[in-house]
Amino acid sequence: MTASYYRLIRWLPVAFAAHVAEEYLTGFPRYAGEISGHAMDLPLFLGGNIAFIAIMALLVGWAAKTRSATANFWLLAWAAGNLFWNFVFHFVLVVAFDRHSPGLITGTLVYFPLSLALWQAALAGRVVRAPTLIGAILLGGAYMGAVAAFSIFHVGGV
């Protein structure tokens, strides 16, 4: 039996907040500065993440209330970027820099399985079709890539 998609989405902001707490408590802003050569100020780290959690909560509310394809697409894209691709990001950092990445624990134990369960429930519950889900996952990857490139590694001098 699969978990209900609409029951699972309630946990997305909670998972996100737990992950940000892990990153904060284990020093992700300092770590990001060390690996990128660009300091990450605590207000930027916390402010950005709090805003992103609020967006996640608003998208969950929109999707749960309307159950529309549009709302669910944007929720799935936002969740893919902030959960699944964030897990991939932390994993790649471990491989690339040969050291622990603050955020890897919740990324591995929460984000990865929650993403798989969410996608399975979305397909099983016919919330979205497979091509739509793939598009949302890819858009989420582009979003996470942009966040990493511009806010952490300052690609292009940003």
PDB file of C-alpha atoms in Angstrom:
ATOM      1  CA  MET A   1       0.000   0.000   0.000  1.00  0.00           C
ATOM      2  CA  THR A   2       1.313   3.444  -0.862  1.00  0.00           C
ATOM      3  CA  ALA A   3       1.199   6.498   1.312  1.00  0.00           C
ATOM      4  CA  SER A   4      -1.332   9.070   0.276  1.00  0.00           C
ATOM      5  CA  TYR A   5       0.266  11.894  -1.667  1.00  0.00           C
ATOM      6  CA  TYR A   6      -1.760  14.510   0.178  1.00  0.00           C
ATOM      7  CA  ARG A   7      -0.688  13.087   3.543  1.00  0.00           C
ATOM      8  CA  LEU A   8       2.962  13.074   2.485  1.00  0.00           C
ATOM      9  CA  ILE A   9       3.073  16.650   1.276  1.00  0.00           C
ATOM     10  CA  ARG A  10       2.314  17.897   4.801  1.00  0.00           C
ATOM     11  CA  TRP A  11       5.753  16.648   5.814  1.00  0.00           C
ATOM     12  CA  LEU A  12       7.672  18.614   3.179  1.00  0.00           C
ATOM     13  CA  PRO A  13       8.046  21.882   5.160  1.00  0.00           C
ATOM     14  CA  VAL A  14       8.822  19.871   8.321  1.00  0.00           C
ATOM     15  CA  ALA A  15      11.560  17.927   6.538  1.00  0.00           C
ATOM     16  CA  PHE A  16      12.918  21.151   5.080  1.00  0.00           C
ATOM     17  CA  ALA A  17      13.029  22.813   8.522  1.00  0.00           C
ATOM     18  CA  ALA A  18      14.770  19.771  10.035  1.00  0.00           C
ATOM     19  CA  HIS A  19      17.372  19.891   7.277  1.00  0.00           C
ATOM     20  CA  VAL A  20      18.023  23.616   7.764  1.00  0.00           C
ATOM     21  CA  ALA A  21      18.371  22.996  11.509  1.00  0.00           C
ATOM     22  CA  GLU A  22      20.978  20.309  10.807  1.00  0.00           C
ATOM     23  CA  GLU A  23      22.850  22.604   8.432  1.00  0.00           C
ATOM     24  CA  TYR A  24      22.781  25.445  10.972  1.00  0.00           C
ATOM     25  CA  LEU A  25      23.815  23.307  13.958  1.00  0.00           C
ATOM     26  CA  THR A  26      26.639  21.586  12.057  1.00  0.00           C
ATOM     27  CA  GLY A  27      28.040  24.723  10.447  1.00  0.00           C
ATOM     28  CA  PHE A  28      26.968  24.732   6.822  1.00  0.00           C
ATOM     29  CA  PRO A  29      27.502  28.492   6.345  1.00  0.00           C
ATOM     30  CA  ARG A  30      31.128  28.157   7.526  1.00  0.00           C
ATOM     31  CA  TYR A  31      31.619  25.010   5.432  1.00  0.00           C
ATOM     32  CA  ALA A  32      30.182  26.710   2.334  1.00  0.00           C
ATOM     33  CA  GLY A  33      32.624  29.572   2.788  1.00  0.00           C
ATOM     34  CA  GLU A  34      35.536  27.174   3.159  1.00  0.00           C
ATOM     35  CA  ILE A  35      34.792  25.164   0.023  1.00  0.00           C
ATOM     36  CA  SER A  36      33.750  28.080  -2.180  1.00  0.00           C
ATOM     37  CA  GLY A  37      36.044  30.836  -1.005  1.00  0.00           C
ATOM     38  CA  HIS A  38      32.996  33.077  -0.524  1.00  0.00           C
ATOM     39  CA  ALA A  39      31.697  33.789   2.967  1.00  0.00           C
ATOM     40  CA  MET A  40      28.078  32.899   3.619  1.00  0.00           C
ATOM     41  CA  ASP A  41      26.599  35.291   6.138  1.00  0.00           C
ATOM     42  CA  LEU A  42      24.224  33.805   8.687  1.00  0.00           C
ATOM     43  CA  PRO A  43      21.385  36.260   7.848  1.00  0.00           C
ATOM     44  CA  LEU A  44      21.603  35.228   4.175  1.00  0.00           C
ATOM     45  CA  PHE A  45      21.610  31.530   5.093  1.00  0.00           C
ATOM     46  CA  LEU A  46      18.730  31.746   7.568  1.00  0.00           C
ATOM     47  CA  GLY A  47      16.719  34.371   5.666  1.00  0.00           C
ATOM     48  CA  GLY A  48      16.910  32.506   2.385  1.00  0.00           C
ATOM     49  CA  ASN A  49      16.034  29.171   3.952  1.00  0.00           C
ATOM     50  CA  ILE A  50      13.169  30.586   5.998  1.00  0.00           C
ATOM     51  CA  ALA A  51      11.754  32.170   2.835  1.00  0.00           C
ATOM     52  CA  PHE A  52      12.146  28.879   0.940  1.00  0.00           C
ATOM     53  CA  ILE A  53      10.408  26.940   3.749  1.00  0.00           C
ATOM     54  CA  ALA A  54       7.558  29.477   3.684  1.00  0.00           C
ATOM     55  CA  ILE A  55       7.245  29.029  -0.095  1.00  0.00           C
ATOM     56  CA  MET A  56       7.152  25.251   0.432  1.00  0.00           C
ATOM     57  CA  ALA A  57       4.383  25.631   3.014  1.00  0.00           C
ATOM     58  CA  LEU A  58       2.383  27.917   0.703  1.00  0.00           C
ATOM     59  CA  LEU A  59       2.754  25.468  -2.187  1.00  0.00           C
ATOM     60  CA  VAL A  60       1.662  22.583   0.064  1.00  0.00           C
ATOM     61  CA  GLY A  61      -1.398  24.582   1.092  1.00  0.00           C
ATOM     62  CA  TRP A  62      -2.214  25.479  -2.524  1.00  0.00           C
ATOM     63  CA  ALA A  63      -1.822  21.891  -3.701  1.00  0.00           C
ATOM     64  CA  ALA A  64      -3.836  20.445  -0.812  1.00  0.00           C
ATOM     65  CA  LYS A  65      -6.634  22.975  -1.190  1.00  0.00           C
ATOM     66  CA  THR A  66      -7.021  22.974  -4.966  1.00  0.00           C
ATOM     67  CA  ARG A  67      -5.565  19.579  -5.906  1.00  0.00           C
ATOM     68  CA  SER A  68      -4.900  21.168  -9.289  1.00  0.00           C
ATOM     69  CA  ALA A  69      -2.321  19.920 -11.743  1.00  0.00           C
ATOM     70  CA  THR A  70      -0.676  23.341 -11.793  1.00  0.00           C
ATOM     71  CA  ALA A  71      -0.354  23.563  -8.008  1.00  0.00           C
ATOM     72  CA  ASN A  72       1.001  20.033  -7.780  1.00  0.00           C
ATOM     73  CA  PHE A  73       3.491  20.579 -10.598  1.00  0.00           C
ATOM     74  CA  TRP A  74       4.980  23.628  -8.843  1.00  0.00           C
ATOM     75  CA  LEU A  75       5.007  21.852  -5.486  1.00  0.00           C
ATOM     76  CA  LEU A  76       6.760  18.834  -6.993  1.00  0.00           C
ATOM     77  CA  ALA A  77       9.305  21.051  -8.762  1.00  0.00           C
ATOM     78  CA  TRP A  78      10.003  23.071  -5.591  1.00  0.00           C
ATOM     79  CA  ALA A  79      10.240  19.896  -3.506  1.00  0.00           C
ATOM     80  CA  ALA A  80      12.549  18.231  -6.043  1.00  0.00           C
ATOM     81  CA  GLY A  81      14.904  21.200  -5.960  1.00  0.00           C
ATOM     82  CA  ASN A  82      14.893  21.691  -2.215  1.00  0.00           C
ATOM     83  CA  LEU A  83      14.838  18.042  -1.168  1.00  0.00           C
ATOM     84  CA  PHE A  84      16.022  15.523  -3.765  1.00  0.00           C
ATOM     85  CA  TRP A  85      18.549  17.703  -5.589  1.00  0.00           C
ATOM     86  CA  ASN A  86      19.707  19.141  -2.271  1.00  0.00           C
ATOM     87  CA  PHE A  87      20.500  15.571  -1.170  1.00  0.00           C
ATOM     88  CA  VAL A  88      22.400  15.038  -4.441  1.00  0.00           C
ATOM     89  CA  PHE A  89      24.226  18.346  -3.881  1.00  0.00           C
ATOM     90  CA  HIS A  90      25.429  17.289  -0.412  1.00  0.00           C
ATOM     91  CA  PHE A  91      26.481  13.873  -1.715  1.00  0.00           C
ATOM     92  CA  VAL A  92      28.451  15.445  -4.571  1.00  0.00           C
ATOM     93  CA  LEU A  93      30.145  17.822  -2.117  1.00  0.00           C
ATOM     94  CA  VAL A  94      31.324  14.864  -0.041  1.00  0.00           C
ATOM     95  CA  VAL A  95      32.802  13.215  -3.132  1.00  0.00           C
ATOM     96  CA  ALA A  96      34.291  16.424  -4.557  1.00  0.00           C
ATOM     97  CA  PHE A  97      35.848  17.749  -1.331  1.00  0.00           C
ATOM     98  CA  ASP A  98      36.477  14.454   0.482  1.00  0.00           C
ATOM     99  CA  ARG A  99      34.867  15.656   3.699  1.00  0.00           C
ATOM    100  CA  HIS A 100      31.479  15.603   5.397  1.00  0.00           C
ATOM    101  CA  SER A 101      28.933  18.107   4.142  1.00  0.00           C
ATOM    102  CA  PRO A 102      26.664  19.560   6.852  1.00  0.00           C
ATOM    103  CA  GLY A 103      23.161  18.555   5.739  1.00  0.00           C
ATOM    104  CA  LEU A 104      24.107  15.122   4.410  1.00  0.00           C
ATOM    105  CA  ILE A 105      22.443  13.254   7.288  1.00  0.00           C
ATOM    106  CA  THR A 106      18.925  14.636   6.778  1.00  0.00           C
ATOM    107  CA  GLY A 107      19.545  14.640   3.036  1.00  0.00           C
ATOM    108  CA  THR A 108      20.232  10.911   3.110  1.00  0.00           C
ATOM    109  CA  LEU A 109      17.842   9.772   5.831  1.00  0.00           C
ATOM    110  CA  VAL A 110      14.924  12.115   5.104  1.00  0.00           C
ATOM    111  CA  TYR A 111      15.150  13.894   1.735  1.00  0.00           C
ATOM    112  CA  PHE A 112      16.058  10.948  -0.460  1.00  0.00           C
ATOM    113  CA  PRO A 113      13.432   8.465   0.812  1.00  0.00           C
ATOM    114  CA  LEU A 114      10.765  11.168   1.161  1.00  0.00           C
ATOM    115  CA  SER A 115      11.338  12.246  -2.449  1.00  0.00           C
ATOM    116  CA  LEU A 116      11.011   8.680  -3.722  1.00  0.00           C
ATOM    117  CA  ALA A 117       7.861   8.105  -1.645  1.00  0.00           C
ATOM    118  CA  LEU A 118       6.383  11.413  -2.819  1.00  0.00           C
ATOM    119  CA  TRP A 119       7.000  10.644  -6.478  1.00  0.00           C
ATOM    120  CA  GLN A 120       5.618   7.119  -6.134  1.00  0.00           C
ATOM    121  CA  ALA A 121       2.512   8.424  -4.354  1.00  0.00           C
ATOM    122  CA  ALA A 122       2.033  11.174  -6.969  1.00  0.00           C
ATOM    123  CA  LEU A 123       2.084   8.608  -9.768  1.00  0.00           C
ATOM    124  CA  ALA A 124       0.045   5.966  -7.917  1.00  0.00           C
ATOM    125  CA  GLY A 125      -2.579   8.534  -6.935  1.00  0.00           C
ATOM    126  CA  ARG A 126      -2.629   9.923 -10.475  1.00  0.00           C
ATOM    127  CA  VAL A 127      -1.856  13.382  -9.136  1.00  0.00           C
ATOM    128  CA  VAL A 128       0.432  13.892 -12.140  1.00  0.00           C
ATOM    129  CA  ARG A 129       1.480  11.818 -15.120  1.00  0.00           C
ATOM    130  CA  ALA A 130       5.051  10.550 -15.490  1.00  0.00           C
ATOM    131  CA  PRO A 131       6.123  13.157 -18.091  1.00  0.00           C
ATOM    132  CA  THR A 132       4.857  15.959 -15.843  1.00  0.00           C
ATOM    133  CA  LEU A 133       6.695  14.501 -12.857  1.00  0.00           C
ATOM    134  CA  ILE A 134       9.909  14.200 -14.869  1.00  0.00           C
ATOM    135  CA  GLY A 135       9.550  17.827 -15.945  1.00  0.00           C
ATOM    136  CA  ALA A 136       9.047  18.916 -12.335  1.00  0.00           C
ATOM    137  CA  ILE A 137      12.095  16.935 -11.202  1.00  0.00           C
ATOM    138  CA  LEU A 138      14.250  18.433 -13.950  1.00  0.00           C
ATOM    139  CA  LEU A 139      13.024  21.965 -13.218  1.00  0.00           C
ATOM    140  CA  GLY A 140      13.817  21.399  -9.550  1.00  0.00           C
ATOM    141  CA  GLY A 141      17.323  20.334 -10.544  1.00  0.00           C
ATOM    142  CA  ALA A 142      17.810  23.516 -12.540  1.00  0.00           C
ATOM    143  CA  TYR A 143      16.592  25.540  -9.567  1.00  0.00           C
ATOM    144  CA  MET A 144      18.956  23.789  -7.122  1.00  0.00           C
ATOM    145  CA  GLY A 145      21.815  24.176  -9.586  1.00  0.00           C
ATOM    146  CA  ALA A 146      21.156  27.911  -9.813  1.00  0.00           C
ATOM    147  CA  VAL A 147      20.996  28.271  -6.016  1.00  0.00           C
ATOM    148  CA  ALA A 148      24.307  26.423  -5.608  1.00  0.00           C
ATOM    149  CA  ALA A 149      26.000  28.244  -8.483  1.00  0.00           C
ATOM    150  CA  PHE A 150      24.981  31.760  -7.548  1.00  0.00           C
ATOM    151  CA  SER A 151      24.485  31.808  -3.766  1.00  0.00           C
ATOM    152  CA  ILE A 152      27.253  29.412  -2.717  1.00  0.00           C
ATOM    153  CA  PHE A 153      29.891  29.393  -5.466  1.00  0.00           C
ATOM    154  CA  HIS A 154      29.201  32.913  -6.823  1.00  0.00           C
ATOM    155  CA  VAL A 155      29.470  31.840 -10.465  1.00  0.00           C
ATOM    156  CA  GLY A 156      29.768  34.890 -12.669  1.00  0.00           C
ATOM    157  CA  GLY A 157      30.857  37.022  -9.739  1.00  0.00           C
ATOM    158  CA  VAL A 158      27.328  37.176  -8.315  1.00  0.00           C
TER     159      VAL A 158
END
